[in-house]
Short mmCIF file of N, CA, C and O in Angstrom, two decimals:
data_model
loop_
_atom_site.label_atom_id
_atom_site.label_comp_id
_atom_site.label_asym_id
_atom_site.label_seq_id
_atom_site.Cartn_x
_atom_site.Cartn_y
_atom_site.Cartn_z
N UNK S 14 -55.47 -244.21 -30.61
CA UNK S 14 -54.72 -244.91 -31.64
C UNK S 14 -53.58 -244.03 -32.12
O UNK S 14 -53.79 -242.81 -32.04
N UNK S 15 -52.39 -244.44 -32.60
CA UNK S 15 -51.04 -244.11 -33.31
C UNK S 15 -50.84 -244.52 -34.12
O UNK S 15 -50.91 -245.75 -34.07
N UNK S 16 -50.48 -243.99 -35.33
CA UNK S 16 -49.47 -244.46 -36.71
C UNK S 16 -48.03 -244.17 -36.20
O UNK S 16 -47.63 -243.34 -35.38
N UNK S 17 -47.52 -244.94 -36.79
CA UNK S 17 -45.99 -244.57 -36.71
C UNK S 17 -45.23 -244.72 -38.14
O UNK S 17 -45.34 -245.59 -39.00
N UNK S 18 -44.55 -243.71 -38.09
CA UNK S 18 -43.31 -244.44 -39.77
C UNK S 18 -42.03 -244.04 -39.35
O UNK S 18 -41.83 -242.85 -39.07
N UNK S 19 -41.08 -244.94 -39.27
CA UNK S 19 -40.26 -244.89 -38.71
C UNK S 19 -39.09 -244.58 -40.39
O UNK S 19 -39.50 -245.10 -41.43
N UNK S 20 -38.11 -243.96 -40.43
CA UNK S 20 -37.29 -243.05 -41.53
C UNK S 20 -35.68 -243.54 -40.53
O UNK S 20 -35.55 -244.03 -39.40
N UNK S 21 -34.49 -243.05 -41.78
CA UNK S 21 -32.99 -242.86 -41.51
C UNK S 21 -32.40 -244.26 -41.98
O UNK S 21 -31.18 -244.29 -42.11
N UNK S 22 -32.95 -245.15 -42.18
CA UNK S 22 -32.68 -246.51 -42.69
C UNK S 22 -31.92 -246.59 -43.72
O UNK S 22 -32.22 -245.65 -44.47
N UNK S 23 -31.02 -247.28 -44.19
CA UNK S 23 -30.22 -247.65 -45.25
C UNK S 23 -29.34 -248.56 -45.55
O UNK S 23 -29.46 -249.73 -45.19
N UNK S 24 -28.21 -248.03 -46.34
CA UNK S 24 -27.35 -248.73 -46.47
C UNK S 24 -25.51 -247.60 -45.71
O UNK S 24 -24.97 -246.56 -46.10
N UNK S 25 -25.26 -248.42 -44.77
CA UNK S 25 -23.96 -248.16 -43.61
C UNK S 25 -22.85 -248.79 -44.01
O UNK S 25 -23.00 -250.01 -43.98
N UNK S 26 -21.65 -248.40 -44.43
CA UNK S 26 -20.76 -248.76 -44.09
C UNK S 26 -20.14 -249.47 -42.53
O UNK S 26 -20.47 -248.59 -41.74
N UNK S 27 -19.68 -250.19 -41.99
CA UNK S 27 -19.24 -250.53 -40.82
C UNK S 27 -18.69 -249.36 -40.30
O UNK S 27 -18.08 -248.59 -41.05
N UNK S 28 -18.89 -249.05 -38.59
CA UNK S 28 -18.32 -248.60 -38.38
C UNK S 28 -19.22 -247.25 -37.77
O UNK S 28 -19.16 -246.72 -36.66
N UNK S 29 -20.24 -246.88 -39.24
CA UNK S 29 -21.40 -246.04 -39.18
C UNK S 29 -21.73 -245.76 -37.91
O UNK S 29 -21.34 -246.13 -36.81
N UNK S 30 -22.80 -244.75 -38.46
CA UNK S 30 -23.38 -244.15 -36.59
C UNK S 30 -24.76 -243.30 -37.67
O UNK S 30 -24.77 -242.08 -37.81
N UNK S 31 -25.62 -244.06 -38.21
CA UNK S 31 -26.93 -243.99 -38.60
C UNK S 31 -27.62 -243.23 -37.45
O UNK S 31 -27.05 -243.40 -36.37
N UNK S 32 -28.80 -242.37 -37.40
CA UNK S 32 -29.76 -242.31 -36.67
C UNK S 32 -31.10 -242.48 -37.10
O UNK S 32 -31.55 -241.62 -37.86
N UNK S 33 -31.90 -243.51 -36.71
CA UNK S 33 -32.85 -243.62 -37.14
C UNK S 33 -33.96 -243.06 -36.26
O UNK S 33 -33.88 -243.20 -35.04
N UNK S 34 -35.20 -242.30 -36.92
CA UNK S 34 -36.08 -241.69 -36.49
C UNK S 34 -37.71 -242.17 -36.52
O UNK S 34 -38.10 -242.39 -37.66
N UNK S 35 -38.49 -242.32 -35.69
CA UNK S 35 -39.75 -242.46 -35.73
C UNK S 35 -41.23 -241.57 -34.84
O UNK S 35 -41.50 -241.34 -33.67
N UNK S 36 -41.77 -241.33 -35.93
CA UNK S 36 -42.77 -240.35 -36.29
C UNK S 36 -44.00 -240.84 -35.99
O UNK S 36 -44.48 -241.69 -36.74
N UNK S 37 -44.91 -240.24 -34.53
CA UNK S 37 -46.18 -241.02 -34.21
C UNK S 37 -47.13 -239.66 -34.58
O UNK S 37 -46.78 -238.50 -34.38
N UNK S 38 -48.07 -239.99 -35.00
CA UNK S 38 -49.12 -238.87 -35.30
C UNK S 38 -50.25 -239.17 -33.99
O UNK S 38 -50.38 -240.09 -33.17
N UNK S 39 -50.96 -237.92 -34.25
CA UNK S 39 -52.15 -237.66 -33.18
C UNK S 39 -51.69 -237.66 -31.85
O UNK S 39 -50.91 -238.47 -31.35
N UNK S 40 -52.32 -236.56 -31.22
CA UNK S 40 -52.16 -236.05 -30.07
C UNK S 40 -51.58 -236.78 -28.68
O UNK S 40 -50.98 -236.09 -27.86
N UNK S 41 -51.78 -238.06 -28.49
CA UNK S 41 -52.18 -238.73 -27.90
C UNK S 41 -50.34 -239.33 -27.07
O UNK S 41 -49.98 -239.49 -25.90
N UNK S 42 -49.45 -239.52 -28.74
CA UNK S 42 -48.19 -239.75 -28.75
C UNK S 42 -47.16 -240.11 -27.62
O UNK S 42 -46.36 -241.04 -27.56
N UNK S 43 -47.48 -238.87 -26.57
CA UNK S 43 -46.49 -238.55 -25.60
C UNK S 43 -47.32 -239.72 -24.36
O UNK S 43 -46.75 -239.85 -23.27
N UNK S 44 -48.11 -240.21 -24.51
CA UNK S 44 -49.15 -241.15 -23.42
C UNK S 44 -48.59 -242.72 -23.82
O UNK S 44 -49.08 -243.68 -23.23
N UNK S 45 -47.75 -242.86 -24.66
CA UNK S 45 -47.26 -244.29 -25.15
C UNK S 45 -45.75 -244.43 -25.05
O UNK S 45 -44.83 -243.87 -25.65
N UNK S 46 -45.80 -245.41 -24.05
CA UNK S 46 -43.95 -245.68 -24.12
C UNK S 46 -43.45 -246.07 -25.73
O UNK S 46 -44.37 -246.31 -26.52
N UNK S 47 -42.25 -246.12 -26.17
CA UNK S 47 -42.04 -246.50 -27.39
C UNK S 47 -40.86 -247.52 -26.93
O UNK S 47 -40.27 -247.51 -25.85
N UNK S 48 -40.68 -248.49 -28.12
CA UNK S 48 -39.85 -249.05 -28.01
C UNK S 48 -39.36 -249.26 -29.70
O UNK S 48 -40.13 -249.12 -30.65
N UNK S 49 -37.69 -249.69 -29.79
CA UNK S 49 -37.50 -250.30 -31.00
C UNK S 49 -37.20 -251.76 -31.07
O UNK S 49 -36.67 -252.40 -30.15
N UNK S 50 -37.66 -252.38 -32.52
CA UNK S 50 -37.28 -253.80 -32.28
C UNK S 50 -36.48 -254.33 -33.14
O UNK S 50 -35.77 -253.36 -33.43
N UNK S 51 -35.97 -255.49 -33.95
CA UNK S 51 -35.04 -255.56 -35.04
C UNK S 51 -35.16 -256.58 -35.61
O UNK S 51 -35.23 -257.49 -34.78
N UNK S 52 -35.25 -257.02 -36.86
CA UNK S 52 -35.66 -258.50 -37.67
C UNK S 52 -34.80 -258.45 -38.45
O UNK S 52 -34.66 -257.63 -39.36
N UNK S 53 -33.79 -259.77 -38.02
CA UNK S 53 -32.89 -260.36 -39.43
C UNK S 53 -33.88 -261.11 -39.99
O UNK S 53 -34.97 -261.44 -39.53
N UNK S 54 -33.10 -261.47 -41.59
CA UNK S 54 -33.79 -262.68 -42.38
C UNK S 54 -33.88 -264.00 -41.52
O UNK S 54 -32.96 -264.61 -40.97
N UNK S 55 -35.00 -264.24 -41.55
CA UNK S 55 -34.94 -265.82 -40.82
C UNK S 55 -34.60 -265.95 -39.54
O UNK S 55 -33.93 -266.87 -39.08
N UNK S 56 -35.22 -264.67 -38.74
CA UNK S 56 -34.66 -264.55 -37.18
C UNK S 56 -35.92 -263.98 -36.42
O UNK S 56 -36.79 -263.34 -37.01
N UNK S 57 -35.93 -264.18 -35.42
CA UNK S 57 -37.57 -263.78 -34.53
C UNK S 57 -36.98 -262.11 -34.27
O UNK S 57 -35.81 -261.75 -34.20
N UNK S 58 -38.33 -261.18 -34.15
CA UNK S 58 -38.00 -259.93 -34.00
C UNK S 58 -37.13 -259.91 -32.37
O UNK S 58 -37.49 -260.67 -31.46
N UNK S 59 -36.15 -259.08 -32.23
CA UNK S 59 -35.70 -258.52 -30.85
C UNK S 59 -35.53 -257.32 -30.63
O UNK S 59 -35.53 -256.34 -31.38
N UNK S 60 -35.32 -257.51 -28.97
CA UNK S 60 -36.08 -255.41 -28.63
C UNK S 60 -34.72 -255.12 -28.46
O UNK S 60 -33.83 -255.77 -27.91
N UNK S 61 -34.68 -253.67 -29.24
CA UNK S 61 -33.14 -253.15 -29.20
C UNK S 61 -33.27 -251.90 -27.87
O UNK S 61 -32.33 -251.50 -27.19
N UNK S 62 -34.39 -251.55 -27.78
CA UNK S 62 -34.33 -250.07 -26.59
C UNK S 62 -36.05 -250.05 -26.52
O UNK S 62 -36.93 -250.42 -27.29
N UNK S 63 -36.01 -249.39 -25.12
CA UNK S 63 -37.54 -248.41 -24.84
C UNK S 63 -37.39 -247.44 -24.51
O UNK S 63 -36.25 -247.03 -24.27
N UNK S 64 -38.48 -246.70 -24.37
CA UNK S 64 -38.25 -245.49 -23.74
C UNK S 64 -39.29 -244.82 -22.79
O UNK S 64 -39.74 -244.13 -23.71
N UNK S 65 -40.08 -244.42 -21.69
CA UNK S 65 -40.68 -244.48 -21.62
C UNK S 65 -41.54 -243.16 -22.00
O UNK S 65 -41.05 -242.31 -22.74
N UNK S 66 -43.00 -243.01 -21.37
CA UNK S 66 -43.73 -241.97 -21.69
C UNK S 66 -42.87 -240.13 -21.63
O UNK S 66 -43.19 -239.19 -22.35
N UNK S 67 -42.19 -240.13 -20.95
CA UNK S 67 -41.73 -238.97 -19.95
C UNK S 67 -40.62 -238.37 -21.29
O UNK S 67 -40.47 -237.41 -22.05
N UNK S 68 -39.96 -239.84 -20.88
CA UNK S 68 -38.37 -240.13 -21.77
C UNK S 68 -37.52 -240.37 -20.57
O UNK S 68 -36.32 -240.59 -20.76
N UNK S 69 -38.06 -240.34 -19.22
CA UNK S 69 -36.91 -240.49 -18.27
C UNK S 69 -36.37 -241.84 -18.25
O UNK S 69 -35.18 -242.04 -18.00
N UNK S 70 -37.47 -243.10 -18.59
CA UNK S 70 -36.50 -243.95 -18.38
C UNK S 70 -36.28 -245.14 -19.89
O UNK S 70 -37.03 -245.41 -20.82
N UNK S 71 -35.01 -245.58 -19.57
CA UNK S 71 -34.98 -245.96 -21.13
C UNK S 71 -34.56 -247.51 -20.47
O UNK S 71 -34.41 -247.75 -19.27
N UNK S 72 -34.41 -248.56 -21.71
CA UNK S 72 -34.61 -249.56 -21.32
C UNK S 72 -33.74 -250.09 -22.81
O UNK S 72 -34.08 -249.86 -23.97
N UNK S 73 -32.22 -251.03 -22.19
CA UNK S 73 -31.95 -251.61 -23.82
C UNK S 73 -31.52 -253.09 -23.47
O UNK S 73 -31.31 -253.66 -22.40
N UNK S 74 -31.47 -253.48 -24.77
CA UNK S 74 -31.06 -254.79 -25.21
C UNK S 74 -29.23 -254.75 -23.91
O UNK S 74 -28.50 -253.77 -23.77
N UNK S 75 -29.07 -255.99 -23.31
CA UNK S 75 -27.64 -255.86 -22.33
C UNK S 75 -26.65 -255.62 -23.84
O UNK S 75 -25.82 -254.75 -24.12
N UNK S 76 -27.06 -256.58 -24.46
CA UNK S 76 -25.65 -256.89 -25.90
C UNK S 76 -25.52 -255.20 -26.74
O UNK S 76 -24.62 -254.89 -27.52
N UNK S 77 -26.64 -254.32 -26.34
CA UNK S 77 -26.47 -253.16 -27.20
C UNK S 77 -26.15 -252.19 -26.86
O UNK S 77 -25.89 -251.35 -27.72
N UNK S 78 -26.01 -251.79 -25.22
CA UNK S 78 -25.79 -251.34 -24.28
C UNK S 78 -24.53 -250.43 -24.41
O UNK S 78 -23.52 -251.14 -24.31
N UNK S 79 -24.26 -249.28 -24.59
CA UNK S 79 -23.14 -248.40 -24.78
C UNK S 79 -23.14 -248.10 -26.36
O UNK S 79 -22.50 -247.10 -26.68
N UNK S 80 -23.70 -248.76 -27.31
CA UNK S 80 -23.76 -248.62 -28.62
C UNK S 80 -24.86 -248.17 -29.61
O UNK S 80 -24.80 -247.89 -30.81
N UNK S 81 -26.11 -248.21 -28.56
CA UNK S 81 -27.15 -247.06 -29.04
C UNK S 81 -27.82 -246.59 -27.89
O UNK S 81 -27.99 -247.09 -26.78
N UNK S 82 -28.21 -245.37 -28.50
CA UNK S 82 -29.11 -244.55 -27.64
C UNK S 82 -30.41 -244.59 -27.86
O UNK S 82 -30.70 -245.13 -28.93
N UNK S 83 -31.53 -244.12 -27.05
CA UNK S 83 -32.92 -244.38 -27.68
C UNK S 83 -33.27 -242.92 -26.74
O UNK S 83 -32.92 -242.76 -25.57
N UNK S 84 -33.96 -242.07 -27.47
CA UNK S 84 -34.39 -240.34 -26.95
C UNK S 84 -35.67 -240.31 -27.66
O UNK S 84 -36.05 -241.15 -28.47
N UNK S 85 -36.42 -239.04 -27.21
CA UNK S 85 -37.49 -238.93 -27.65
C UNK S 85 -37.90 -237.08 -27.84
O UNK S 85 -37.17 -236.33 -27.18
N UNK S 86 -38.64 -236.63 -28.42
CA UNK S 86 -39.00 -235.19 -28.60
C UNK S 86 -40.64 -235.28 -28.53
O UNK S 86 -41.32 -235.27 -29.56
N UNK S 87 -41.27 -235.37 -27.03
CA UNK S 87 -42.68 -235.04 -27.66
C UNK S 87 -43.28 -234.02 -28.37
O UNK S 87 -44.39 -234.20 -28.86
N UNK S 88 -42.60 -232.79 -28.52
CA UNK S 88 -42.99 -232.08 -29.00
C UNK S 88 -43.24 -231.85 -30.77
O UNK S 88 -43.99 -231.14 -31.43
N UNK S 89 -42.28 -232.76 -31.07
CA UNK S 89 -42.12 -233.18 -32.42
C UNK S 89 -42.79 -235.03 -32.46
O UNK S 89 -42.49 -235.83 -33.35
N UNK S 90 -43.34 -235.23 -31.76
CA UNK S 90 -43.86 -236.63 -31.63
C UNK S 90 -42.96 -237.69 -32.25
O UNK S 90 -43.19 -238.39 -33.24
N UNK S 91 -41.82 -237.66 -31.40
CA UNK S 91 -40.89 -238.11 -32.59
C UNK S 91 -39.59 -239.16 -31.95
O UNK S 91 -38.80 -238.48 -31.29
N UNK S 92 -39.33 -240.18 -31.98
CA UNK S 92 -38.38 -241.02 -31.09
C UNK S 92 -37.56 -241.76 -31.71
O UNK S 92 -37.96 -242.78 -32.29
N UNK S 93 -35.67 -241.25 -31.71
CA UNK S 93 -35.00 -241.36 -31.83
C UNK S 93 -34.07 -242.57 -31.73
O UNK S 93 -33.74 -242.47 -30.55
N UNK S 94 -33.61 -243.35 -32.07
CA UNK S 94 -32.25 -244.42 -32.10
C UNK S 94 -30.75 -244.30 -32.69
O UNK S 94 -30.40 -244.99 -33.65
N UNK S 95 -29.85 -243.30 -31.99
CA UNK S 95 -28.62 -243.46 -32.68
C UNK S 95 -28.17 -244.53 -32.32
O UNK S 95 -28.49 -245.13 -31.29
N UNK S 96 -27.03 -245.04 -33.50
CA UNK S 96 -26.94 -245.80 -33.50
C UNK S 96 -25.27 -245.89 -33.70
O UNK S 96 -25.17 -245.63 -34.90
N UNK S 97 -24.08 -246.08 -33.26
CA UNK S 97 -22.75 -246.14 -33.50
C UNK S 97 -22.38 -247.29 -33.34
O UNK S 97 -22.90 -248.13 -32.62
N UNK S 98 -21.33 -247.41 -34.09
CA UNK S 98 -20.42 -248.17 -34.39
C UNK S 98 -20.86 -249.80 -34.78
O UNK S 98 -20.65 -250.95 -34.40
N UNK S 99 -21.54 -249.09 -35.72
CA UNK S 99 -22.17 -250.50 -36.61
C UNK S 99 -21.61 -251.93 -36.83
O UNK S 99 -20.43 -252.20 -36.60
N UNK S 100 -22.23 -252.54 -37.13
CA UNK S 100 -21.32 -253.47 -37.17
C UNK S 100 -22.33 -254.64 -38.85
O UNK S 100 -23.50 -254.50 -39.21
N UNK S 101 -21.68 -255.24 -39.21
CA UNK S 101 -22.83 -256.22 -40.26
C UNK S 101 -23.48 -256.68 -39.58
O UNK S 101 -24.64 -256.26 -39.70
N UNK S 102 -23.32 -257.51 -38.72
CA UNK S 102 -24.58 -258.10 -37.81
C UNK S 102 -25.84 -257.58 -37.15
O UNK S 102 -26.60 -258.15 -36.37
N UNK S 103 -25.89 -255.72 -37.92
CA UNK S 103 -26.77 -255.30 -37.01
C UNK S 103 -27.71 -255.19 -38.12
O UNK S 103 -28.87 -254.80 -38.01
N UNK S 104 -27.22 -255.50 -39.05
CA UNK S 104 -28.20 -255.47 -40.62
C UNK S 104 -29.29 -256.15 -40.40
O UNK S 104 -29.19 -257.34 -40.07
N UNK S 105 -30.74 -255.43 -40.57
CA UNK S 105 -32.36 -255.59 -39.82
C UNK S 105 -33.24 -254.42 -40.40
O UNK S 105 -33.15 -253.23 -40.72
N UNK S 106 -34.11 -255.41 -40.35
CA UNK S 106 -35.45 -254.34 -40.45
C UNK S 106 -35.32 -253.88 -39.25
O UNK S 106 -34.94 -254.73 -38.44
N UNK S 107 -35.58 -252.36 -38.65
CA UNK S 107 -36.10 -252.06 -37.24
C UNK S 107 -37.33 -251.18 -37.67
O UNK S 107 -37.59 -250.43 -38.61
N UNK S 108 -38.01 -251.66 -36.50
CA UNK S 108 -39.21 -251.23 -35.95
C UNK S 108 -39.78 -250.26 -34.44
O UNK S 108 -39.47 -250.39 -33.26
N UNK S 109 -40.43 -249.59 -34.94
CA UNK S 109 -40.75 -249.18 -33.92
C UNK S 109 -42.14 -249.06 -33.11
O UNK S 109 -42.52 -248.11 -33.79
N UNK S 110 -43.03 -249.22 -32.36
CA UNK S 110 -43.83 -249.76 -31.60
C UNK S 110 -44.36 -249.17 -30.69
O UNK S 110 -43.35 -248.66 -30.22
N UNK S 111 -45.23 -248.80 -30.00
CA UNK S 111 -45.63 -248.30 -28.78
C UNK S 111 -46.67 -248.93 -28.36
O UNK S 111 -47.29 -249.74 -29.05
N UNK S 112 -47.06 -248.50 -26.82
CA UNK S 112 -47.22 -249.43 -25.87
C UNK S 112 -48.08 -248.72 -24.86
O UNK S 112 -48.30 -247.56 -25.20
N UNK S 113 -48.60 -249.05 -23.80
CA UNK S 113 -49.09 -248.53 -22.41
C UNK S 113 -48.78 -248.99 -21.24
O UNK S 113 -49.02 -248.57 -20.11
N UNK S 114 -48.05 -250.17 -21.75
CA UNK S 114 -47.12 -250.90 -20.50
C UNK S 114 -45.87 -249.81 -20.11
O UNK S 114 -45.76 -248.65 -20.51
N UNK S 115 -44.94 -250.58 -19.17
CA UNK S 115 -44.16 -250.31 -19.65
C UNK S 115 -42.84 -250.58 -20.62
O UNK S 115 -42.99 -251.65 -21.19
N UNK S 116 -41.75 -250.02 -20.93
CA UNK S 116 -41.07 -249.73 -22.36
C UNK S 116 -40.34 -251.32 -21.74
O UNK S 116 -39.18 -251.51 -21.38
N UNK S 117 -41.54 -252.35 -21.80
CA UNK S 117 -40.23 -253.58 -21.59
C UNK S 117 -40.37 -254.20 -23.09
O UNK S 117 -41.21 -254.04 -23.98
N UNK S 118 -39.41 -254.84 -23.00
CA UNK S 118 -38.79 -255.88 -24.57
C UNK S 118 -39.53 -256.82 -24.64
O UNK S 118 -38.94 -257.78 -25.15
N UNK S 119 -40.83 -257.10 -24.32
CA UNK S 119 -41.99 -257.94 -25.32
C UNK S 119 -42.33 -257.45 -26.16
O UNK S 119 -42.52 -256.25 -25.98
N UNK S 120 -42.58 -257.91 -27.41
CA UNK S 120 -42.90 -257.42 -28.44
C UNK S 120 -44.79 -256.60 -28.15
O UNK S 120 -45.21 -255.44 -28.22
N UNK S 121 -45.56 -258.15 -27.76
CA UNK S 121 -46.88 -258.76 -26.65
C UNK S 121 -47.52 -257.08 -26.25
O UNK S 121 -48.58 -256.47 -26.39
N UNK S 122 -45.87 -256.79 -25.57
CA UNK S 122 -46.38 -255.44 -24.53
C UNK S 122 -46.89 -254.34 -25.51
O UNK S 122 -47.66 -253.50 -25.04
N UNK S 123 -46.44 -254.24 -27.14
CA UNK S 123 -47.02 -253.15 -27.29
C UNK S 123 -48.08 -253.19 -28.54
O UNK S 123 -48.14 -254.18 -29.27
N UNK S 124 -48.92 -252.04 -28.73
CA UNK S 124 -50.70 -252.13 -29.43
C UNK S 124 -50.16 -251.79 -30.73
O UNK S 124 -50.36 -252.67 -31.57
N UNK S 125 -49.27 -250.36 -31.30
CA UNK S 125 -49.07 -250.32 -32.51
C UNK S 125 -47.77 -250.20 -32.96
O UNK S 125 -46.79 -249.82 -32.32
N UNK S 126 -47.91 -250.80 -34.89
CA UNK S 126 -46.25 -251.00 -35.03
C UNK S 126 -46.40 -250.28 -36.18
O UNK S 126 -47.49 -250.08 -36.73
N UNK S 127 -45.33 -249.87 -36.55
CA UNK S 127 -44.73 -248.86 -37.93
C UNK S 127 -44.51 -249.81 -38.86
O UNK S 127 -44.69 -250.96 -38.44
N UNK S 128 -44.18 -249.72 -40.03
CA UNK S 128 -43.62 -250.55 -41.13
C UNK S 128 -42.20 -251.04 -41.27
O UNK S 128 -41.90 -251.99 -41.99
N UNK S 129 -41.33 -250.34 -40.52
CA UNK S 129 -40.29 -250.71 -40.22
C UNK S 129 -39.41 -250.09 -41.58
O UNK S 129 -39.89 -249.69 -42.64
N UNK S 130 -37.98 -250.15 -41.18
CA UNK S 130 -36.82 -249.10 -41.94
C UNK S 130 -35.88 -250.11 -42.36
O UNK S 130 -35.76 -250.97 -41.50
N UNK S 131 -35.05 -250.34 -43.57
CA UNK S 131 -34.17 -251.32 -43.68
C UNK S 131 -32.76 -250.95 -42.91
O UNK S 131 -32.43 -249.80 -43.21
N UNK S 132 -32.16 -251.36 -42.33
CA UNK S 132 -30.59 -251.15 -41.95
C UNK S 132 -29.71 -251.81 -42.73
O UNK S 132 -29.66 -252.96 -42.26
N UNK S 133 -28.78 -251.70 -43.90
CA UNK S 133 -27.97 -252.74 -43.79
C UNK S 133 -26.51 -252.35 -43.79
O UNK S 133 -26.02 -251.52 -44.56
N UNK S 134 -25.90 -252.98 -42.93
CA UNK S 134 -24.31 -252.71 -43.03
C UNK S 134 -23.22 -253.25 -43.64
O UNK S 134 -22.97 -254.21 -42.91
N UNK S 135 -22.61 -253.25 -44.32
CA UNK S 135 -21.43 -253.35 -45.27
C UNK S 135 -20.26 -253.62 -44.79
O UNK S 135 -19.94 -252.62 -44.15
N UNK S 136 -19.49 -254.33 -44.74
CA UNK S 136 -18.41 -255.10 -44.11
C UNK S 136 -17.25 -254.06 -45.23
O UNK S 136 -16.04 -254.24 -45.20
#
């Protein structure tokens, strides 16, 4: 089993380049692909990136593609989302998640979720 709490969330000006961070406890960490996901108001969650166990392979949303990164530090049990060149529309809860599949964009695919971080961006 994993906890996660995912941190760096706020409030962005447009334009921003936020990094948001998430924090899995117990040993186990580096054995779970991670992925992040994203919830507007009144919108079904979607997968913004994965990553897998290693960190070699990563996996993103096509629409997000050049505009965030998704990294990982097992050593700090700890997996990363920068995030540039914000935009309002990216304003979301994100979440982060892990898995034993692999880091694909079903939500389905993965066992535990964090509480999630607010994003919001400012026009």
């Amino acid at each position: 089993q994993v906890q996660l709490v995912e941190s760096g969330g706020g409030l962005v000006q447009a334009g921003g380049s936020p990094r948001l961070s998430c924090v899995g406890s117990g040993r186990s960490f580096s054995t779970y692909h991670i992925g992040w996901f994203r919830q507007a108001p009144g919108k079904e969650r979607d997968f913004v990136a994965g990553i897998s166990m290693s960190g070699e392979g990563t996996n993103y949303a096509d629409s997000l593609k050049g505009r965030f990164t998704i990294s990982r530090d097992n050593a700090k049990n700890t997996v990363y989302l920068q995030m540039n060149s914000l935009k309002p529309e990216d304003t979301a809860v994100y979440y982060c998640a892990a898995g034993r599949y692999s880091p694909s964009g079903r939500p389905s695919d993965y066992d535990y979720w964090g509480q999630g971080t607010q994003v919001t961006v400012s026009s």
